[in-house]
mmCIF file of C-alpha atoms in Angstrom:
data_model
loop_
_atom_site.group_PDB
_atom_site.id
_atom_site.type_symbol
_atom_site.label_atom_id
_atom_site.label_comp_id
_atom_site.label_asym_id
_atom_site.label_seq_id
_atom_site.Cartn_x
_atom_site.Cartn_y
_atom_site.Cartn_z
ATOM 1 C CA UNK A 43 19.676 -5.468 0.346
ATOM 2 C CA UNK A 44 16.198 -5.924 1.807
ATOM 3 C CA UNK A 45 12.877 -4.585 0.585
ATOM 4 C CA UNK A 46 10.199 -4.400 3.272
ATOM 5 C CA UNK A 47 6.523 -3.876 2.463
ATOM 6 C CA UNK A 48 4.039 -3.009 5.206
ATOM 7 C CA UNK A 49 0.358 -2.210 4.845
ATOM 8 C CA UNK A 50 -0.935 0.528 7.137
ATOM 9 C CA UNK A 51 -2.606 -0.386 10.428
ATOM 10 C CA UNK A 52 -6.378 -0.584 10.730
ATOM 11 C CA UNK A 53 -8.006 2.669 9.618
ATOM 12 C CA UNK A 54 -11.353 4.108 10.655
ATOM 13 C CA UNK A 55 -12.665 3.113 7.222
ATOM 14 C CA UNK A 56 -11.407 -0.468 7.675
ATOM 15 C CA UNK A 57 -13.241 -0.563 10.988
ATOM 16 C CA UNK A 58 -16.456 0.670 9.335
ATOM 17 C CA UNK A 59 -16.032 -1.699 6.347
ATOM 18 C CA UNK A 60 -15.875 1.142 3.826
ATOM 19 C CA UNK A 61 -14.243 1.276 0.410
ATOM 20 C CA UNK A 62 -11.143 3.368 0.993
ATOM 21 C CA UNK A 63 -8.685 4.217 -1.741
ATOM 22 C CA UNK A 64 -7.851 7.896 -2.029
ATOM 23 C CA UNK A 65 -10.466 8.608 0.646
ATOM 24 C CA UNK A 66 -8.451 9.797 3.644
ATOM 25 C CA UNK A 67 -8.987 8.043 6.962
ATOM 26 C CA UNK A 68 -6.832 8.031 10.112
ATOM 27 C CA UNK A 69 -5.771 4.996 12.096
ATOM 28 C CA UNK A 70 -7.947 3.581 14.841
ATOM 29 C CA UNK A 71 -6.482 2.883 18.276
ATOM 30 C CA UNK A 72 -6.013 -0.718 17.143
ATOM 31 C CA UNK A 73 -4.328 0.505 13.960
ATOM 32 C CA UNK A 74 -1.829 2.512 15.992
ATOM 33 C CA UNK A 75 -1.113 -0.545 18.149
ATOM 34 C CA UNK A 76 -0.605 -2.635 14.997
ATOM 35 C CA UNK A 77 1.868 -0.094 13.618
ATOM 36 C CA UNK A 78 3.842 -0.101 16.865
ATOM 37 C CA UNK A 79 3.815 -3.902 16.816
ATOM 38 C CA UNK A 80 5.195 -3.865 13.263
ATOM 39 C CA UNK A 81 7.980 -1.605 14.503
ATOM 40 C CA UNK A 82 8.745 -4.029 17.323
ATOM 41 C CA UNK A 83 9.018 -6.847 14.797
ATOM 42 C CA UNK A 84 11.498 -4.834 12.718
ATOM 43 C CA UNK A 85 13.457 -4.006 15.855
ATOM 44 C CA UNK A 86 13.636 -7.667 16.891
ATOM 45 C CA UNK A 87 15.070 -8.480 13.468
ATOM 46 C CA UNK A 88 17.673 -5.710 13.828
ATOM 47 C CA UNK A 89 16.501 -4.089 10.613
ATOM 48 C CA UNK A 90 18.744 -1.437 9.117
ATOM 49 C CA UNK A 91 16.800 1.010 6.968
ATOM 50 C CA UNK A 92 18.248 3.483 4.506
ATOM 51 C CA UNK A 93 15.147 4.915 2.852
ATOM 52 C CA UNK A 94 11.404 5.018 3.521
ATOM 53 C CA UNK A 95 8.536 5.605 1.091
ATOM 54 C CA UNK A 96 4.821 6.063 1.684
ATOM 55 C CA UNK A 97 1.700 7.643 0.212
ATOM 56 C CA UNK A 98 0.092 11.026 0.810
ATOM 57 C CA UNK A 99 -2.698 9.534 2.919
ATOM 58 C CA UNK A 100 -2.986 9.879 6.685
ATOM 59 C CA UNK A 101 -3.213 6.184 7.546
ATOM 60 C CA UNK A 102 0.106 5.303 5.907
ATOM 61 C CA UNK A 103 1.878 8.411 7.181
ATOM 62 C CA UNK A 104 0.765 7.686 10.754
ATOM 63 C CA UNK A 105 1.839 4.050 10.403
ATOM 64 C CA UNK A 106 5.218 5.073 9.012
ATOM 65 C CA UNK A 107 6.094 7.428 11.842
ATOM 66 C CA UNK A 108 4.873 5.037 14.538
ATOM 67 C CA UNK A 109 7.143 2.348 13.060
ATOM 68 C CA UNK A 110 10.119 4.709 12.844
ATOM 69 C CA UNK A 111 9.597 5.917 16.398
ATOM 70 C CA UNK A 112 9.473 2.320 17.635
ATOM 71 C CA UNK A 113 12.753 1.419 15.906
ATOM 72 C CA UNK A 114 14.447 4.676 16.973
ATOM 73 C CA UNK A 115 14.788 5.940 13.401
ATOM 74 C CA UNK A 116 12.583 9.023 13.346
ATOM 75 C CA UNK A 117 15.524 10.878 11.810
ATOM 76 C CA UNK A 118 15.162 9.014 8.508
ATOM 77 C CA UNK A 119 13.636 11.087 5.708
ATOM 78 C CA UNK A 120 10.241 9.843 4.564
ATOM 79 C CA UNK A 121 9.484 10.210 0.863
ATOM 80 C CA UNK A 122 5.755 10.727 0.270
ATOM 81 C CA UNK A 123 4.185 10.350 -3.155
ATOM 82 C CA UNK A 124 0.705 10.238 -4.657
ATOM 83 C CA UNK A 125 1.894 7.347 -6.822
ATOM 84 C CA UNK A 126 1.728 5.087 -3.738
ATOM 85 C CA UNK A 127 -1.801 6.199 -2.793
ATOM 86 C CA UNK A 128 -4.331 3.403 -2.494
ATOM 87 C CA UNK A 129 -6.235 2.155 -5.515
ATOM 88 C CA UNK A 130 -8.995 4.668 -6.315
ATOM 89 C CA UNK A 131 -12.388 2.982 -5.919
ATOM 90 C CA UNK A 132 -14.231 5.648 -7.894
ATOM 91 C CA UNK A 133 -17.863 6.212 -6.924
ATOM 92 C CA UNK A 134 -17.522 3.452 -4.320
ATOM 93 C CA UNK A 135 -15.134 5.530 -2.177
ATOM 94 C CA UNK A 136 -16.575 5.874 1.320
ATOM 95 C CA UNK A 137 -19.394 3.388 0.629
ATOM 96 C CA UNK A 138 -20.029 0.466 2.978
ATOM 97 C CA UNK A 139 -19.008 -2.771 1.252
ATOM 98 C CA UNK A 140 -22.132 -4.641 2.358
ATOM 99 C CA UNK A 141 -24.288 -1.833 0.974
ATOM 100 C CA UNK A 142 -22.377 -2.006 -2.308
ATOM 101 C CA UNK A 143 -23.090 -5.748 -2.518
ATOM 102 C CA UNK A 144 -26.814 -5.071 -2.073
ATOM 103 C CA UNK A 145 -26.765 -2.472 -4.847
ATOM 104 C CA UNK A 146 -24.437 -4.092 -7.377
ATOM 105 C CA UNK A 147 -24.409 -7.780 -6.419
ATOM 106 C CA UNK A 148 -21.811 -9.977 -4.720
ATOM 107 C CA UNK A 149 -20.094 -11.130 -7.914
ATOM 108 C CA UNK A 150 -19.692 -7.638 -9.364
ATOM 109 C CA UNK A 151 -18.274 -6.206 -6.146
ATOM 110 C CA UNK A 152 -15.866 -9.144 -5.878
ATOM 111 C CA UNK A 153 -14.624 -8.423 -9.399
ATOM 112 C CA UNK A 154 -14.110 -4.746 -8.596
ATOM 113 C CA UNK A 155 -12.208 -5.630 -5.430
ATOM 114 C CA UNK A 156 -10.092 -8.587 -6.518
ATOM 115 C CA UNK A 157 -9.659 -8.749 -10.291
ATOM 116 C CA UNK A 158 -6.800 -7.170 -12.200
ATOM 117 C CA UNK A 159 -8.745 -5.337 -14.911
ATOM 118 C CA UNK A 160 -12.220 -4.473 -13.551
ATOM 119 C CA UNK A 161 -12.785 -0.716 -13.105
ATOM 120 C CA UNK A 162 -15.370 0.495 -10.549
ATOM 121 C CA UNK A 163 -17.952 3.187 -11.403
ATOM 122 C CA UNK A 164 -16.110 6.464 -11.931
ATOM 123 C CA UNK A 165 -16.264 9.390 -9.500
ATOM 124 C CA UNK A 166 -16.290 13.150 -9.860
ATOM 125 C CA UNK A 167 -12.733 14.481 -9.373
ATOM 126 C CA UNK A 168 -13.702 17.888 -7.947
ATOM 127 C CA UNK A 169 -12.811 17.265 -4.308
ATOM 128 C CA UNK A 170 -9.559 15.505 -5.190
ATOM 129 C CA UNK A 171 -8.507 18.349 -7.463
ATOM 130 C CA UNK A 172 -8.792 20.643 -4.443
ATOM 131 C CA UNK A 173 -6.743 18.276 -2.278
ATOM 132 C CA UNK A 174 -4.017 17.758 -4.896
ATOM 133 C CA UNK A 175 -3.545 21.195 -6.502
ATOM 134 C CA UNK A 176 0.042 20.272 -7.452
ATOM 135 C CA UNK A 177 -1.187 17.522 -9.801
ATOM 136 C CA UNK A 178 -2.578 18.123 -13.286
ATOM 137 C CA UNK A 179 -6.311 17.311 -13.099
ATOM 138 C CA UNK A 180 -5.992 14.782 -15.916
ATOM 139 C CA UNK A 181 -3.664 12.514 -13.891
ATOM 140 C CA UNK A 182 -5.988 12.314 -10.874
ATOM 141 C CA UNK A 183 -7.914 9.039 -11.212
ATOM 142 C CA UNK A 184 -11.702 8.877 -11.137
ATOM 143 C CA UNK A 185 -11.534 5.151 -10.470
ATOM 144 C CA UNK A 186 -8.892 2.478 -11.065
ATOM 145 C CA UNK A 187 -8.457 -1.191 -11.758
ATOM 146 C CA UNK A 188 -5.493 -2.924 -10.149
ATOM 147 C CA UNK A 189 -3.836 -2.787 -13.577
ATOM 148 C CA UNK A 190 -4.215 1.008 -13.693
ATOM 149 C CA UNK A 191 -2.935 1.287 -10.127
ATOM 150 C CA UNK A 192 0.148 -0.681 -11.133
ATOM 151 C CA UNK A 193 0.754 1.587 -14.137
ATOM 152 C CA UNK A 194 0.453 4.634 -11.880
ATOM 153 C CA UNK A 195 3.035 3.189 -9.475
ATOM 154 C CA UNK A 196 5.563 1.997 -12.057
ATOM 155 C CA UNK A 197 7.312 5.325 -12.789
ATOM 156 C CA UNK A 198 8.077 5.768 -9.089
ATOM 157 C CA UNK A 199 9.270 2.178 -8.752
ATOM 158 C CA UNK A 200 11.519 2.435 -11.806
ATOM 159 C CA UNK A 201 12.877 5.939 -11.201
ATOM 160 C CA UNK A 202 13.208 5.982 -7.401
ATOM 161 C CA UNK A 203 12.906 2.608 -5.657
ATOM 162 C CA UNK A 204 14.777 0.348 -8.094
ATOM 163 C CA UNK A 205 17.883 2.592 -8.182
ATOM 164 C CA UNK A 206 17.988 2.563 -4.381
ATOM 165 C CA UNK A 207 17.827 -1.226 -4.312
ATOM 166 C CA UNK A 208 20.512 -1.490 -6.990
ATOM 167 C CA UNK A 209 22.732 0.640 -4.745
ATOM 168 C CA UNK A 210 22.295 -2.009 -2.045
ATOM 169 C CA UNK A 211 20.041 0.062 0.190
ATOM 170 C CA UNK A 212 17.488 -1.392 2.587
ATOM 171 C CA UNK A 213 14.135 0.110 1.632
ATOM 172 C CA UNK A 214 10.813 0.278 3.494
ATOM 173 C CA UNK A 215 7.516 0.978 1.735
ATOM 174 C CA UNK A 216 4.431 1.610 3.866
ATOM 175 C CA UNK A 217 1.403 1.597 1.609
ATOM 176 C CA UNK A 218 -2.075 0.219 0.936
ATOM 177 C CA UNK A 219 -3.444 -3.257 0.342
ATOM 178 C CA UNK A 220 -3.925 -2.995 -3.418
ATOM 179 C CA UNK A 221 -0.656 -1.135 -3.914
ATOM 180 C CA UNK A 222 1.131 -3.956 -2.108
ATOM 181 C CA UNK A 223 -0.790 -6.532 -4.162
ATOM 182 C CA UNK A 224 0.611 -4.800 -7.244
ATOM 183 C CA UNK A 225 4.125 -4.864 -5.767
ATOM 184 C CA UNK A 226 3.681 -8.582 -5.061
ATOM 185 C CA UNK A 227 2.550 -9.189 -8.631
ATOM 186 C CA UNK A 228 5.608 -7.392 -10.013
ATOM 187 C CA UNK A 229 8.160 -8.965 -7.675
ATOM 188 C CA UNK A 230 6.826 -12.521 -7.909
ATOM 189 C CA UNK A 231 5.752 -12.366 -11.563
ATOM 190 C CA UNK A 232 2.204 -13.394 -10.682
ATOM 191 C CA UNK A 233 -0.540 -13.935 -13.231
ATOM 192 C CA UNK A 234 -3.879 -12.127 -13.125
ATOM 193 C CA UNK A 235 -5.444 -15.270 -11.682
ATOM 194 C CA UNK A 236 -2.782 -15.549 -8.971
ATOM 195 C CA UNK A 237 -2.990 -11.913 -7.865
ATOM 196 C CA UNK A 238 -6.777 -12.314 -7.498
ATOM 197 C CA UNK A 239 -6.060 -14.482 -4.445
ATOM 198 C CA UNK A 240 -3.387 -12.298 -2.814
ATOM 199 C CA UNK A 241 -4.347 -10.921 0.600
ATOM 200 C CA UNK A 242 -2.275 -8.318 2.442
ATOM 201 C CA UNK A 243 -2.777 -8.094 6.203
ATOM 202 C CA UNK A 244 -2.625 -4.840 8.134
ATOM 203 C CA UNK A 245 0.811 -3.946 9.515
ATOM 204 C CA UNK A 246 2.467 -7.312 8.784
ATOM 205 C CA UNK A 247 6.022 -6.933 7.427
ATOM 206 C CA UNK A 248 6.684 -8.691 4.121
ATOM 207 C CA UNK A 249 10.409 -8.922 3.437
ATOM 208 C CA UNK A 250 12.144 -9.586 0.120
ATOM 209 C CA UNK A 251 15.843 -10.249 -0.307
ATOM 210 C CA UNK A 252 17.237 -9.919 -3.820
ATOM 211 C CA UNK A 253 20.030 -11.147 -6.016
ATOM 212 C CA UNK A 254 22.189 -8.447 -7.608
ATOM 213 C CA UNK A 255 19.875 -8.291 -10.650
ATOM 214 C CA UNK A 256 16.859 -7.654 -8.370
ATOM 215 C CA UNK A 257 15.397 -11.099 -8.901
ATOM 216 C CA UNK A 258 13.861 -12.358 -5.670
ATOM 217 C CA UNK A 259 16.164 -14.570 -3.609
ATOM 218 C CA UNK A 260 13.873 -14.986 -0.609
ATOM 219 C CA UNK A 261 10.510 -13.841 0.722
ATOM 220 C CA UNK A 262 9.395 -14.058 4.329
ATOM 221 C CA UNK A 263 6.421 -12.678 6.236
ATOM 222 C CA UNK A 264 7.573 -11.657 9.691
ATOM 223 C CA UNK A 265 5.638 -12.126 12.904
ATOM 224 C CA UNK A 266 6.837 -11.831 16.487
ATOM 225 C CA UNK A 267 7.590 -15.572 16.515
ATOM 226 C CA UNK A 268 9.190 -15.909 13.050
ATOM 227 C CA UNK A 269 12.770 -14.948 13.950
#
C-alpha cells in the first residue's frame, strides 16, 4: 500500500503572500502547471490509486482533478471533507504576511505560522457559517493552532483513511501545507520542535509505504528525476 500526500499548486493567495486557511482562493496559472506536473510524476512512477481525498476548498479541488486528468483517472471518486481544509488563521485570513509582521512583530507571526500550539487572533464566523450551512456553527473554527488542526483531522484519518490503508489500498490526499505538516507529524512521530521546521512544497508528491501495522517502512519525495 502507498499513501501519497500532495499540497495544492500555487494559489492566488500564495502569489499575493496572504494568510490562507479556510479563505478560498483558486490556483494561478503556475499552480495549474504545478498540479499537472505532479500528475506527470505520478504517471512516470506508474502509480495505481484506489481512493482520493481532498478538502472543500477550490485550490485543492482544482489540483486534484488536474492530477487525475493527467494520470487518466478522472473516473475515480473524490472524497471531499471540511476536516482536510487548511488550518484556519483566524483574523489573519486574507491578510498580507508582511503587513501582519509590521502589526504584530516578526517573532509573533513566526509562532502563529510555525509552532504547534500558538493560536492566531480569532475571527468572526459569520461568513463561514453561510458557506458551510451543513456544519453546526460550534464546530466551525474561528482560528486554529496546528494542534487544533490535527485534532480536527483525526476523526477522518481514523474512520476513513486508516481503514482504507489497512485494506491495502493506495490512497492520495491532496490538501494544504499545515494539514500535511500535521500528517507528517503523525506518520513520523515528530515532536513539536521537529514539526516547527517541516516545510511542504506546492504540488510535490510525498510518498509513504507502510508495514502491515501502518508503521512507516519508507518515505520518498518524488521529483521528475527521482525515479
